[in-house]
XYZ file of C-alpha atoms in Angstrom:
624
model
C -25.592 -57.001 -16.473
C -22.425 -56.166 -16.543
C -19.677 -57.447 -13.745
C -17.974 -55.821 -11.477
C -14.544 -56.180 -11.055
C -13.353 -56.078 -7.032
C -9.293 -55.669 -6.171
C -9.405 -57.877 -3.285
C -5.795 -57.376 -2.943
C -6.214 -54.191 -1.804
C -9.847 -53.973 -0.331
C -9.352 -56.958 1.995
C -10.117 -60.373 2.306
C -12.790 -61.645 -0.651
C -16.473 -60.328 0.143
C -19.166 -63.265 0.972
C -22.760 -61.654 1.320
C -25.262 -64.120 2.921
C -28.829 -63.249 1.312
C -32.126 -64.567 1.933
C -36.048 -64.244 2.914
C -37.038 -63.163 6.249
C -36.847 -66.229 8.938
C -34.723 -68.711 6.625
C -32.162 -69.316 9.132
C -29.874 -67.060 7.039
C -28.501 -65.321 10.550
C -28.347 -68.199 12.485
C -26.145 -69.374 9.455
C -24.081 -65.949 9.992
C -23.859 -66.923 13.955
C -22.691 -70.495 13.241
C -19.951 -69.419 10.235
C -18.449 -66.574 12.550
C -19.353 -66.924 16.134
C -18.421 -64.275 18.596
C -15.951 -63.104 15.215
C -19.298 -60.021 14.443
C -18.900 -56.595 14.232
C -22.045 -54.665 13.899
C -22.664 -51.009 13.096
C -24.821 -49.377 10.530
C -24.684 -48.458 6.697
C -23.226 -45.310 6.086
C -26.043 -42.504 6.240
C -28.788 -44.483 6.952
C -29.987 -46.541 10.179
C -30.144 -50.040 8.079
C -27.889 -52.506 10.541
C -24.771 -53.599 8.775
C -23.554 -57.066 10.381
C -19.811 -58.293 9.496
C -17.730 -61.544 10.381
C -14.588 -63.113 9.510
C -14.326 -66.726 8.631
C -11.550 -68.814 8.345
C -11.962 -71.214 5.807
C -10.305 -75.175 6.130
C -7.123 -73.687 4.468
C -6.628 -71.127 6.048
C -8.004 -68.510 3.733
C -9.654 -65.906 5.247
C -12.995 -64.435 4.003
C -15.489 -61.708 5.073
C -19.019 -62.328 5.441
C -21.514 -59.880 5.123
C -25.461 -60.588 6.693
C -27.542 -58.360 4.070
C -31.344 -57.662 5.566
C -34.004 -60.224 4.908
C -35.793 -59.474 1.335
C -38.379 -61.511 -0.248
C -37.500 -59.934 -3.404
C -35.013 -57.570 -5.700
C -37.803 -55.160 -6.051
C -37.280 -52.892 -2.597
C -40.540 -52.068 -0.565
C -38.322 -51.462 2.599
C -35.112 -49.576 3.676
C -33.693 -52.623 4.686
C -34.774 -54.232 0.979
C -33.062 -50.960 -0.302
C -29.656 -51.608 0.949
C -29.270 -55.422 0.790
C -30.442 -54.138 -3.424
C -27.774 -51.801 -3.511
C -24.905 -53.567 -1.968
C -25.810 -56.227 -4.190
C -25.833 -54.077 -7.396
C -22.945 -52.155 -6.456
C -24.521 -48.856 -5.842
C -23.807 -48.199 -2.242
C -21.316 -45.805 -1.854
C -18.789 -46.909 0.393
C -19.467 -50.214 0.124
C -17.769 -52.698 -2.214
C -19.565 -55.260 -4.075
C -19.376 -58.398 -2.511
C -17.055 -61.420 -4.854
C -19.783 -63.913 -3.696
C -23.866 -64.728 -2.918
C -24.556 -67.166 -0.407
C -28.121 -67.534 -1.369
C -29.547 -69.077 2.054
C -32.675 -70.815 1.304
C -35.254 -72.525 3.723
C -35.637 -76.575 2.363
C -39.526 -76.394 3.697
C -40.513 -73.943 1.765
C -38.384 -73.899 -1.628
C -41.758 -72.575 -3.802
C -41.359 -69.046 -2.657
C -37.662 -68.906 -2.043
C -36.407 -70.115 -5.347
C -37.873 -67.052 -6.787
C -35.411 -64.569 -5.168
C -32.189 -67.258 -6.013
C -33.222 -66.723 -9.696
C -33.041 -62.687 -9.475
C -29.614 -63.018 -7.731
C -28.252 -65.548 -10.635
C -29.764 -62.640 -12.906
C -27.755 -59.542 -10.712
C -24.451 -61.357 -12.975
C -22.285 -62.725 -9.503
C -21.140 -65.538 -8.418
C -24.211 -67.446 -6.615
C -23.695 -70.383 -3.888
C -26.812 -71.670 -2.465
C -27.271 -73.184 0.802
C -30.103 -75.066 1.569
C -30.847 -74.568 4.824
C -33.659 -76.080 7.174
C -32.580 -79.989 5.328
C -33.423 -82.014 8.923
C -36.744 -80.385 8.947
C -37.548 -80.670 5.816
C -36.564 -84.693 6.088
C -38.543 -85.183 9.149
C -42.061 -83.604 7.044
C -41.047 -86.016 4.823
C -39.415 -83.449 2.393
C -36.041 -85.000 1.089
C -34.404 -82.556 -0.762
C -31.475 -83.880 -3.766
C -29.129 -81.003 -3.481
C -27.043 -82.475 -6.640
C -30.312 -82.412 -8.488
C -31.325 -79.402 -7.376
C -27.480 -77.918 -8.033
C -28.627 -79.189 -11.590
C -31.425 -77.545 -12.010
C -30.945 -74.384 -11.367
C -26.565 -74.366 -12.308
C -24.990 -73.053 -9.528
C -23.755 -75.127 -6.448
C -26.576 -76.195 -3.612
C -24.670 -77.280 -0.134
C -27.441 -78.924 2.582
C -26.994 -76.919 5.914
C -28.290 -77.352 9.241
C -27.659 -73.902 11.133
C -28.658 -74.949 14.522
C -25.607 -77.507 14.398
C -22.340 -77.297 15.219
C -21.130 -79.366 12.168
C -24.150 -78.304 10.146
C -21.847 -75.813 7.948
C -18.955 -78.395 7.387
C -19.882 -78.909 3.480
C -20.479 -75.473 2.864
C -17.268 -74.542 4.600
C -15.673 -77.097 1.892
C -17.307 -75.435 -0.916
C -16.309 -72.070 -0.219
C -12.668 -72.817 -0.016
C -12.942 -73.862 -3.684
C -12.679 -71.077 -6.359
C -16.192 -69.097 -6.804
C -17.992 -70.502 -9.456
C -18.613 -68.691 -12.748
C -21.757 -66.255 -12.428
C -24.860 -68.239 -13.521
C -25.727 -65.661 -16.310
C -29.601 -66.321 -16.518
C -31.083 -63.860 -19.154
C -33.563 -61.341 -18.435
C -35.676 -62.560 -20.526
C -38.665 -60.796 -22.539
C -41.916 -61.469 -20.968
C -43.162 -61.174 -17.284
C -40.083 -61.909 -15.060
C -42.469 -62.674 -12.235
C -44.509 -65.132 -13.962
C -41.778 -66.699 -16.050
C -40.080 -67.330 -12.357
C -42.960 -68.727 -11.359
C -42.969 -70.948 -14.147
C -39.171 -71.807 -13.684
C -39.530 -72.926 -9.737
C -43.151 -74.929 -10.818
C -40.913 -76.936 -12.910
C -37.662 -77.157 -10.960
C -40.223 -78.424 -7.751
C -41.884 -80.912 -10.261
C -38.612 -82.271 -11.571
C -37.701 -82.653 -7.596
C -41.150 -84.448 -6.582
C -41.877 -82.081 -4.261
C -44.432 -80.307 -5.943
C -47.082 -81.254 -3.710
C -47.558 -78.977 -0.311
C -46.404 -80.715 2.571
C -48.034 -79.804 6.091
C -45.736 -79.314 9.256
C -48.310 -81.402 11.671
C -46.597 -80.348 14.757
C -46.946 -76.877 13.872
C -50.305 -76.807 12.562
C -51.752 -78.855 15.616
C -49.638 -76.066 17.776
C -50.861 -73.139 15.783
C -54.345 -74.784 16.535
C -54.204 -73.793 20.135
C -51.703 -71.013 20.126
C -53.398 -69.075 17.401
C -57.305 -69.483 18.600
C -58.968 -66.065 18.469
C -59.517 -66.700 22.265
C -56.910 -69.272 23.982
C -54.018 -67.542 21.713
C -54.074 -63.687 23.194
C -54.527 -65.214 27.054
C -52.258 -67.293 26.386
C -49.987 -64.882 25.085
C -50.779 -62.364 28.160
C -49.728 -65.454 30.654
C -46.597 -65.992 28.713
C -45.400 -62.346 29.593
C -46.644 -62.405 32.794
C -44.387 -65.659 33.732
C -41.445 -63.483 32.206
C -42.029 -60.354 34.893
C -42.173 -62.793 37.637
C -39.162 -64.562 36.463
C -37.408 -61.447 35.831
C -37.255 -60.617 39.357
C -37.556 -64.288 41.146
C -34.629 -65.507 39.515
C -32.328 -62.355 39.457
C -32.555 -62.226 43.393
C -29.603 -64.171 44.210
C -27.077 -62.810 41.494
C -28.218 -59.129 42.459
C -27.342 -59.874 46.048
C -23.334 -61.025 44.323
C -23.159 -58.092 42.632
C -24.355 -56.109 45.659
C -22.225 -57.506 48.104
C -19.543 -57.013 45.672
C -20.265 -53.718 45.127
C -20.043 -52.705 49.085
C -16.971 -54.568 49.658
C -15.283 -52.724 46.702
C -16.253 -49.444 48.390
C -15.287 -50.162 51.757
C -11.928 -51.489 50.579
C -11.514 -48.400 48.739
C -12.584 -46.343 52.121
C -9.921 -48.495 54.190
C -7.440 -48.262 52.048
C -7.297 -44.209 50.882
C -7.233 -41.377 53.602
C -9.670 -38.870 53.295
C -10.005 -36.309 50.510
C -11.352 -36.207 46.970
C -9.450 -39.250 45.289
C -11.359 -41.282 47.792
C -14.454 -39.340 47.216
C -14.400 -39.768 43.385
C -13.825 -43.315 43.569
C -16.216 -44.737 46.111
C -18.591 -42.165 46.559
C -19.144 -41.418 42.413
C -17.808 -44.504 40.653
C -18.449 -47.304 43.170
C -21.902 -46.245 44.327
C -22.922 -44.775 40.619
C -21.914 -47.618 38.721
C -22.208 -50.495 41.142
C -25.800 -49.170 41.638
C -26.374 -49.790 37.861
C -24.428 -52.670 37.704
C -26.645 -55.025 39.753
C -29.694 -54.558 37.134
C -27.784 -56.600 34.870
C -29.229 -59.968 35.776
C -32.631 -58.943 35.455
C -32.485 -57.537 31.691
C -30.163 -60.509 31.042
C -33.099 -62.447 31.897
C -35.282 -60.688 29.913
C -33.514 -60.858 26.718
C -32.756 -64.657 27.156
C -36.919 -65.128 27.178
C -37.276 -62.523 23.850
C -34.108 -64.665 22.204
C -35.907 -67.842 22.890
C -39.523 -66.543 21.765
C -37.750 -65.108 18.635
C -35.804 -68.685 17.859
C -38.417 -71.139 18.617
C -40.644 -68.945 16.050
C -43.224 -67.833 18.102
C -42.616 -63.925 17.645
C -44.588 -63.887 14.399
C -47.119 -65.671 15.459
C -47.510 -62.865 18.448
C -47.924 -60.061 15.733
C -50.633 -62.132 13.625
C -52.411 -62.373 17.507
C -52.377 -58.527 17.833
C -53.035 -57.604 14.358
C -56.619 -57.376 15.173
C -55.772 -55.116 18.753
C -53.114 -53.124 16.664
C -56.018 -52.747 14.088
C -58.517 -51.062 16.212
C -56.323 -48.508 16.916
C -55.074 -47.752 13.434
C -52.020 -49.811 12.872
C -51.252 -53.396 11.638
C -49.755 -56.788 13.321
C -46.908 -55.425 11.256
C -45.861 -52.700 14.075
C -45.912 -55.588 16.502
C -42.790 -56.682 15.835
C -40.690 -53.365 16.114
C -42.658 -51.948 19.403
C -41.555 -55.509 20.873
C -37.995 -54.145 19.949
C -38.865 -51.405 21.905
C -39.133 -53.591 25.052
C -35.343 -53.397 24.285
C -34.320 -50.146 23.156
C -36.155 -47.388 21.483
C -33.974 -47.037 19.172
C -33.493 -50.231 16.793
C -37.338 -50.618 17.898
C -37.343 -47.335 15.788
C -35.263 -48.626 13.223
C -37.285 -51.872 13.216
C -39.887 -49.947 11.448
C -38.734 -49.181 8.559
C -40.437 -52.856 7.202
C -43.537 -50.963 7.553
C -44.566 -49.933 3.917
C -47.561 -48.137 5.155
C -45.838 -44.120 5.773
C -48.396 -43.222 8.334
C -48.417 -46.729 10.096
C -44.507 -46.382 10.148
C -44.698 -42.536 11.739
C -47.276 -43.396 14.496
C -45.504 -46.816 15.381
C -42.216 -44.503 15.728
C -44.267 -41.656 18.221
C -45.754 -44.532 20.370
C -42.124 -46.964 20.102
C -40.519 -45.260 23.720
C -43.958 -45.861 25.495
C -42.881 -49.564 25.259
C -40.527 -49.725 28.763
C -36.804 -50.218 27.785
C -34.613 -52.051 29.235
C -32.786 -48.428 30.598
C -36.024 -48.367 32.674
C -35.749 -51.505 34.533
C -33.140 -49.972 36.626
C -35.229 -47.351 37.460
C -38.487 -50.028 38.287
C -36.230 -52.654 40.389
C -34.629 -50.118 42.534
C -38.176 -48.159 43.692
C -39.789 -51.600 43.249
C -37.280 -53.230 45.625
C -37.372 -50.342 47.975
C -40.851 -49.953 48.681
C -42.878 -52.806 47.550
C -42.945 -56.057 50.233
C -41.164 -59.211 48.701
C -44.168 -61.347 49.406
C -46.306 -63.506 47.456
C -50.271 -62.390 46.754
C -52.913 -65.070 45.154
C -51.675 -68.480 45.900
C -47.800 -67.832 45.755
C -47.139 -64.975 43.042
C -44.799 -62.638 43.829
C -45.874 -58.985 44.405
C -42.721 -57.086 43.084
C -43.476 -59.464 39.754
C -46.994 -58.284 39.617
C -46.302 -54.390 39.976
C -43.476 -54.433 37.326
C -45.897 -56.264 35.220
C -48.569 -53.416 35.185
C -45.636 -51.030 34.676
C -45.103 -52.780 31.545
C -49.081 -53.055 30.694
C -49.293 -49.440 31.457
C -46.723 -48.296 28.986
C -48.488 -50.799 26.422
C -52.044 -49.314 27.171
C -50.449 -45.761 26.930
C -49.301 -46.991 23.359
C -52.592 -47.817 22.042
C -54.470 -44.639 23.192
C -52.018 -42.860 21.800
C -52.393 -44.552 18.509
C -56.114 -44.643 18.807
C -56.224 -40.818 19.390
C -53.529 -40.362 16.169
C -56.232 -42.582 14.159
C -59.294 -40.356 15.457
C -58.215 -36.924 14.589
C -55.238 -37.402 12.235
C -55.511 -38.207 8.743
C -57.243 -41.761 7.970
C -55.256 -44.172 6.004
C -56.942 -47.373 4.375
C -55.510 -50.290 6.855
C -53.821 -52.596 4.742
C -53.726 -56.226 5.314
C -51.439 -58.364 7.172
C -49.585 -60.882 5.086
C -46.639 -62.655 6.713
C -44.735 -66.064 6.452
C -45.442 -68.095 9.653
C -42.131 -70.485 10.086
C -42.365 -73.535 11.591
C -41.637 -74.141 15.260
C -38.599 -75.387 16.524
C -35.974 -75.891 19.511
C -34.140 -72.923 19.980
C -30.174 -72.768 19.209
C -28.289 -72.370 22.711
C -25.560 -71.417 20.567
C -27.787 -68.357 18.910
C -29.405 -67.787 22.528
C -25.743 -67.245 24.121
C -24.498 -65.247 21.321
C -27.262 -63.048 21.532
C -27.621 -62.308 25.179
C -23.434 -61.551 25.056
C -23.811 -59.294 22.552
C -26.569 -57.762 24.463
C -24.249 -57.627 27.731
C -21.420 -56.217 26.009
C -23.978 -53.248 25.032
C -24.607 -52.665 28.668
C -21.310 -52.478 29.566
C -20.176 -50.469 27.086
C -22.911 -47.830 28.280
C -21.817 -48.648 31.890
C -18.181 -47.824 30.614
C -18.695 -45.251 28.253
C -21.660 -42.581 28.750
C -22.776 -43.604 32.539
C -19.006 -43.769 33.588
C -18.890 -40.331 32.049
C -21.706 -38.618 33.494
C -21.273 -40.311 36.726
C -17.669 -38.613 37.083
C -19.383 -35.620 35.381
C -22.135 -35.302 38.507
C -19.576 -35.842 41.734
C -17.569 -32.825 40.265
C -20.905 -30.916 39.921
C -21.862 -32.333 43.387
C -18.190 -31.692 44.458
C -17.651 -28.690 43.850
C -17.416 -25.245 44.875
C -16.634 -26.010 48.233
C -19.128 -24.850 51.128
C -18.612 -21.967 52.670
C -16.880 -21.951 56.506
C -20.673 -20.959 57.814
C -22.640 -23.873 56.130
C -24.492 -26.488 58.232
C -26.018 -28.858 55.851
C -24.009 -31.291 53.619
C -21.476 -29.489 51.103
C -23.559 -30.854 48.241
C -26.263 -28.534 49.089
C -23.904 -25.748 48.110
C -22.343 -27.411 45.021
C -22.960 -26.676 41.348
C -25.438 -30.066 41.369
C -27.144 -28.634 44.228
C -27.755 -25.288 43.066
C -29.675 -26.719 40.085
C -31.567 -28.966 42.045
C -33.114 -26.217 43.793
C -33.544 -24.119 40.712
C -35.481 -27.294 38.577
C -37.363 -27.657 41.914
C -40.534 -25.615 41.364
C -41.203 -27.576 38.339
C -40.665 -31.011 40.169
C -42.206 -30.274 43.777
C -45.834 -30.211 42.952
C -44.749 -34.257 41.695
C -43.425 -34.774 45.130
C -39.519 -34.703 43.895
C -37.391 -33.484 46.171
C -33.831 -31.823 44.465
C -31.963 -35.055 44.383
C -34.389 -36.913 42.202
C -34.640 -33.443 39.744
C -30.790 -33.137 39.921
C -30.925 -37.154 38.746
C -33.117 -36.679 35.884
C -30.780 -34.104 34.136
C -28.279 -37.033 33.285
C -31.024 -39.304 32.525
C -31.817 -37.388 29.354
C -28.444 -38.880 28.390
C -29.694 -42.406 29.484
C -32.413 -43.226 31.541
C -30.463 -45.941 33.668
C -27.820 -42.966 34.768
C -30.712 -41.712 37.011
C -30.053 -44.588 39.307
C -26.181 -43.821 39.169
C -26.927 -39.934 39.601
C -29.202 -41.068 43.128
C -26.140 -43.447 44.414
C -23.369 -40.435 43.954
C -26.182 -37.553 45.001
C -26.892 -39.739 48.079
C -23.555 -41.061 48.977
C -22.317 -37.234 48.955
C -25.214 -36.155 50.947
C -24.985 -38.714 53.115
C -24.144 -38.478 57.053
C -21.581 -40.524 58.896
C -24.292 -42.582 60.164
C -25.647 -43.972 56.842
C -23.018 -43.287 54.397
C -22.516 -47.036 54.118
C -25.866 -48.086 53.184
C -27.121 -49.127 49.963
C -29.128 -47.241 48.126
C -32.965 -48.674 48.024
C -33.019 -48.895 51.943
C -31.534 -45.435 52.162
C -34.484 -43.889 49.226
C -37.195 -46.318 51.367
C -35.673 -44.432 54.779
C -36.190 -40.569 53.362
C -38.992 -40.695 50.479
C -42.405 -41.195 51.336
C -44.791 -43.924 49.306
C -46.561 -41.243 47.021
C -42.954 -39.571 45.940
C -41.881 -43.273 45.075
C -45.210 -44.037 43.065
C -44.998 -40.735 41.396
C -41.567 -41.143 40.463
C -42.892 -44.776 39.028
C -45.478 -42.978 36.860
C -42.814 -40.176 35.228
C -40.753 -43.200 34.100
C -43.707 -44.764 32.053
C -43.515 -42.038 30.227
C -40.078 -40.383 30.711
C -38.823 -37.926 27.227
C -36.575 -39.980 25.595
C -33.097 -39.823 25.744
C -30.895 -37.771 23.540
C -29.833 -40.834 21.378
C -32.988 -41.913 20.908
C -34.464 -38.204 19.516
C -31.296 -38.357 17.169
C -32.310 -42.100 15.620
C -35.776 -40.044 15.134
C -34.568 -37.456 13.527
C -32.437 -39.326 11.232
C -35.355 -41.235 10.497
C -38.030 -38.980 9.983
C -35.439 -36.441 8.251
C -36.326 -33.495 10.174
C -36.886 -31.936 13.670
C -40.483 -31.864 13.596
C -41.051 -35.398 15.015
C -38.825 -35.499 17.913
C -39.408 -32.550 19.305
C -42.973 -32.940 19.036
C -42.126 -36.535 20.525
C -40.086 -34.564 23.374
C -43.064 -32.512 24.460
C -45.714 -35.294 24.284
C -43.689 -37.653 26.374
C -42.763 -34.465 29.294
C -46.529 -33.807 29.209
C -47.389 -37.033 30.185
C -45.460 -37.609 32.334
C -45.742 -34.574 34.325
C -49.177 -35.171 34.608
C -49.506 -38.762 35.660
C -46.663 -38.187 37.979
C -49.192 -35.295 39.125
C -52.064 -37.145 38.954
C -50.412 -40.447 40.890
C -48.923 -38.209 43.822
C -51.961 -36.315 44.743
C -54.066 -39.996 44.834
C -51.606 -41.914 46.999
C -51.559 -38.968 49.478
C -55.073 -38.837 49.755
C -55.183 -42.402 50.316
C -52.275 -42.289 52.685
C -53.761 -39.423 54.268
C-alpha cells in the first residue's frame, strides 16, 4: 500500500491516532495522555464521535492525538468501524491521515488483539504498540516480555498501565523519538484471516503464553453476578440504590444552590428600582435558570454511578443479563448498551446504535431510545416530585421520593419493551441473531476517568444552561412581558401578554389533561429542551405572581395552586414527552429521511396525551 505523505508543517502538529478493540483501555489511555486537554465533536457528515487532545511530549514537542472508535477488525460491520477504516486509509474527506498508530492492546487477552495490530502494520504507517492492561495481566500470572514481543512482531511494544498516573511515562519516552519506519508486512496470498491466526498462534507460543489463563476473581464474580436468577435482581437492586441515592444525597447541595439562587434575586430586587431591567433579570434569568440550576447535583450523581458501572466493567455484563428480556421482545443484549445511553441523552443513545449490525434491531432500538428518561427529565421529576410527594421513608427506612422516581424510570423502561414487542408482532420478522461480546475483566475504577467524565458531563449542562435555556428563558419573559395590559385589566399583565395569549389558545388541547395555561405555555420551549419547562414555570410564575408570594420558590408555589391529579398527569406526559428538536434532527440524520422522526413525533404526543389522560381522570376519582 502505498504511503501517504502528510505536510505537518502546515496541517499542524504531527497526527497520533490511538486504535484498538472495544474495552482495551484505549480511552482511558486517551484520558491519561491528554487530561482535561479533549475536544470532542463529530466527523464531518456523519454522527460517528470524533475525540481530539493535545499532548506535550518530554521535549516539548507538541503532538495531536486522535481516539478512533473501538474496531475488532479492518473489515467495517459498523459506522463507527467505517470511520476509524477510513481515517486510517486516508479516505475521509476532511480528515488528514494520521503520521502515527498507537496500536493499544489489552496484555490479558493478546490472542484476539494481535490480529487487528497485524492489519494496521499491513495499512503501510508507522505502528507503536502499547500494551496496555500489564499489572493485570502480572497479577493472573501473565508476564508479558515487551522487548520480545517488540521482536516478534517489528515494531516498538511500550507496557502501559492507564489507570496510573505514571503508567504512560515509557510510552511518553517513545513517542518523543522519531516514528519508526512502517512495518511493511505483505499481504500475502492465501487467507489473511487464517494466516493471522497462524502468525499470533506462534508469536503467543514463542511468548509462553499460549495457554488460556483464567481471571479467578472475575469468574468467581461472574458466578454470582451473571446467575440466570441472582444476576437480573441483583441488577434491579443496583438501580434501585442509584434512585434513592440520587435524591438522598443531592438534598443538601440543592438546598446551596437554592439558597443561592434566592439571595441572588433578592439582591438583584434591592438593588434595581422597579421596571423591566429588574424584571428581566430576577424574574426571567434568576428564577428560570436558578430553577434549572439546582438539578445539577442530582444528574451529577447519576452519571458518577453510570461512569463507575462503565469502568469497573460491569456494563457489559448488564447487556448479556438482558439479552434474554431484550430477546422476547425482538431485539438483542446488543441494544442494551445504547438505550442505557439513553438514560443520558437521546441523542448519542441514538448514535450509540449504530454498533448494531442487525438494520431492523438498529431502527426499533432508535424509535424506543427517548422512552428511556433523560437526564433533561429529571428536572422535570425532582421539581413535581419534591413538590408533592412527602420526604418520608416507607418499608423500613426507604425514602418515598426515591421510590416514585424509580417507577418513573421503570415506567419509561416497560413503555420501551411494549413498544418493541408490538414492532416485533406486526412488523416485519427478522431472524434474532446471537449475542457475542467480549466480557473484560473487573476492576477498580479510575477516579481520574470518573472525574474527567462527570466534568465533561457538567460542562454539557452548562453550556445548555448558557446557551439554548438562557436563550429561551430571555425569549419567554419578553413573550410574557409584553404587550403591556391594557389600563382596564385586573388580572396579572401576563395574562394579556404574547405568552399568555397562547396559553389560552393551546388550552383546549391541554385542559382535558388537567393543564392549566402556564404548564401549556411551558411545554412550547420544552420542545427545544425538556429541562427549559422548569425554567419556562419559574419566569411564567414569577411574572404572574402577586406581591404576596412573588418571593417564593417555585415547588411550594406549583404544590400551593395545582391540585395532586394535574401534578401526576403532568408526571405521566413527561414519560413520554415528543422529543426535542435536537434529538428529531440526530434521527433524521441517522435514518436519512423524515419518515422516522416524524412518525417518532406523533407516537411519543399520542402517548403521552393519553396517559396524561388516562392518569388525571384516575387520581380524581380517587381523590374524589
Amino acid at each position: 500500500m502505498t504511503t501517504v505523505t502528510v505536510d505537518t508543517s502546515r496541517l499542524g502538529p504531527p497526527l497520533v491516532a490511538l486504535v484498538g478493540n472495544p474495552n482495551c483501555g484505549k480511552t482511558a489511555l486517551f484520558n491519561l495522555l491528554t487530561g482535561s486537554r479533549q475536544k470532542v465533536a463529530n466527523y464531518a457528515g456523519v454522527t460517528v464521535e470524533r475525540k481530539e487532545g493535545r499532548l506535550q511530549l518530554p521535549s516539548g514537542r507538541r503532538v495531536a492525538l486522535l481516539d478512533l472508535p473501538g474496531t475488532y477488525s479492518l473489515a467495517p460491520h459498523s459506522p463507527d468501524e467505517q470511520v476509524t477504516c477510513d481515517v486510517l486509509a486516508g479516505r475521509f474527506d476532511g480528515e488528514r491521515r494520521p503520521d502515527l498508530v498507537l496500536a493499544v492492546v489489552d496484555a490479558t487477552r493478546l490472542a484476539r488483539q494481535l490480529r487487528l495490530v497485524l492489519g494496521l502494520m499491513r495499512m503501510g504507517l508507522p505502528v507503536v504498540v502499547a500494551l496496555n492492561m500489564t499489572d493485570l495481566a502480572r497479577a493472573r500470572g501473565q508476564v508479558v516480555d515487551a522487548d520480545a514481543l517488540s521482536a516478534a512482531l517489528g515494531v516498538p511494544v511500550v507496557s502501559t498501565v492507564a489507570v496510573r498516573a505514571d503508567g504512560a511515562r515509557a510510552l511518553l519516552e517513545r513517542l518523543d523519538l522519531p516514528p519508526p519506519a512502517p512495518a511493511g508486512l505483505s499481504t500475502g496470498g492465501g487467507d489473511q484471516v487464517v494466516d493471522d491466526h497462524r502468525r499470533v498462534r506462534d508469536i503467543l507460543r514463542q511468548l509462553g503464553l499460549d495457554s488460556l489463563q483464567a481471571h479467578a476473581f472475575s469468574d468467581r464474580a461472574d458466578r454470582v453476578l451473571l446467575h440466570p436468577l441472582a444476576g437480573p435482581l441483583l441488577l434491579l437492586a443496583l438501580l434501585f440504590v442509584v434512585f434513592q441515592a440520587v435524591f438522598a444525597w443531592a438534598e443538601a447541595p440543592m438546598g446551596w444552590i437554592e439558597s443561592a439562587t434566592a439571595a441572588t434575586g433578592e439582591t438583584l430586587g434591592a438593588l434595581l428600582p422597579p421596571g423591566l431591567l429588574r424584571s428581566l433579570l430576577v424574574d426571567g434569568l434568576v428564577a428560570g435558570l436558578g430553577g434549572v440550576l439546582v438539578f445539577l447535583p442530582q444528574i451529577v450523581i447519576l452519571f458518577f454511578f453510570i461512569l463507575v458501572l462503565e469502568e469497573s466493567g460491569y456494563l457489559p455484563r448488564a447487556a448479556f443479563l438482558l439479552d434474554r428480556l431484550m430477546g422476547g421482545v425482538g431485539l438483542s443484549g446488543r441494544s442494551f448498551i445504547p438505550l442505557l445511553s439513553s438514560f443520558a441523552c437521546a441523542i448519542p443513545g441514538i448514535m450509540a446504535t449504530r454498533t448494531i449490525q442487525n438494520p431492523r434491531d438498529r431502527w426499533v432500538t432508535i424509535m424506543i431510545a427517548p422512552l428511556m428518561t433523560c437526564s433533561a427529565r429529571l428536572p422535570v421529576y425532582a421539581l413535581l416530585i419534591g413538590a408533592f410527594v412527602p420526604a418520608r421513608t416507607v418499608a423500613g427506612g426507604l425514602a418515598l421520593q426515591g421510590l416514585v422516581l424509580f417507577a418513573l424510570y421503570a415506567a419509561g423502561i416497560v413503555s420501551a419493551i411494549a413498544v418493541a414487542w408490538l414492532v416485533k408482532r406486526f412488523g416485519t420478522r427478522d431472524r434474532r441473531q446471537t449475542l457475542m461480546m467480549e466480557l473484560p475483566d473487573y476492576h477498580w475504577p479510575s477516579l481520574r476517568n470518573v472525574a474527567i467524565g462527570l466534568w465533561q458531563r457538567v460542562l454539557i449542562f452548562l453550556r445548555r444552561v448558557g446557551g439554548v435555556i438562557l436563550a429561551l428563558t430571555v425569549l419567554l419573559w419578553f413573550l410574557a412581558s409584553f404587550p403591556a395590559p391594557p389600563a382596564s385589566a385586573t388580572g396579572p399583565a401576563i395574562e394579556y401578554s404574547f405568552a399568555g395569549m397562547l396559553g389560552h389558545l393551546l388550552l383546549p388541547l391541554f385542559e382535558p389533561l388537567g393543564f392549566n395555561w402556564q404548564i401549556a405555555v411551558a411545554l412550547v420551549p420544552g420542545m427545544a429542551a425538556r429541562e427549559v419547562v422548569v425554567s419556562a414555570l419559574g419566569t411564567v410564575y414569577a411574572l404572574s405572581a402577586t406581591a404576596d408570594d412573588t418571593a417564593q420558590a417555585l415547588a411550594p408555589l406549583i404544590a400551593a395552586q395545582w391540585s395532586l391529579p394535574t401534578a401526576l398527569s403532568l408526571l405521566a406526559w413527561f414519560v413520554f414527552a415528543p422529543q426535542c428538536l435536537s434529538t428529531l434532527a440526530t434521527v433524521r440524520r441517522e435514518t436519512g429521511g423524515w419518515r422516522a422522526p416524524l412518525l417518532m413525533a406523533g407516537y411519543l404526543f399520542g402517548l403521552a396525551w393519553l396517559a396524561a389522560f388516562i392518569t388525571y381522570r384516575i387520581a380524581q376519582a380517587c381523590c374524589a
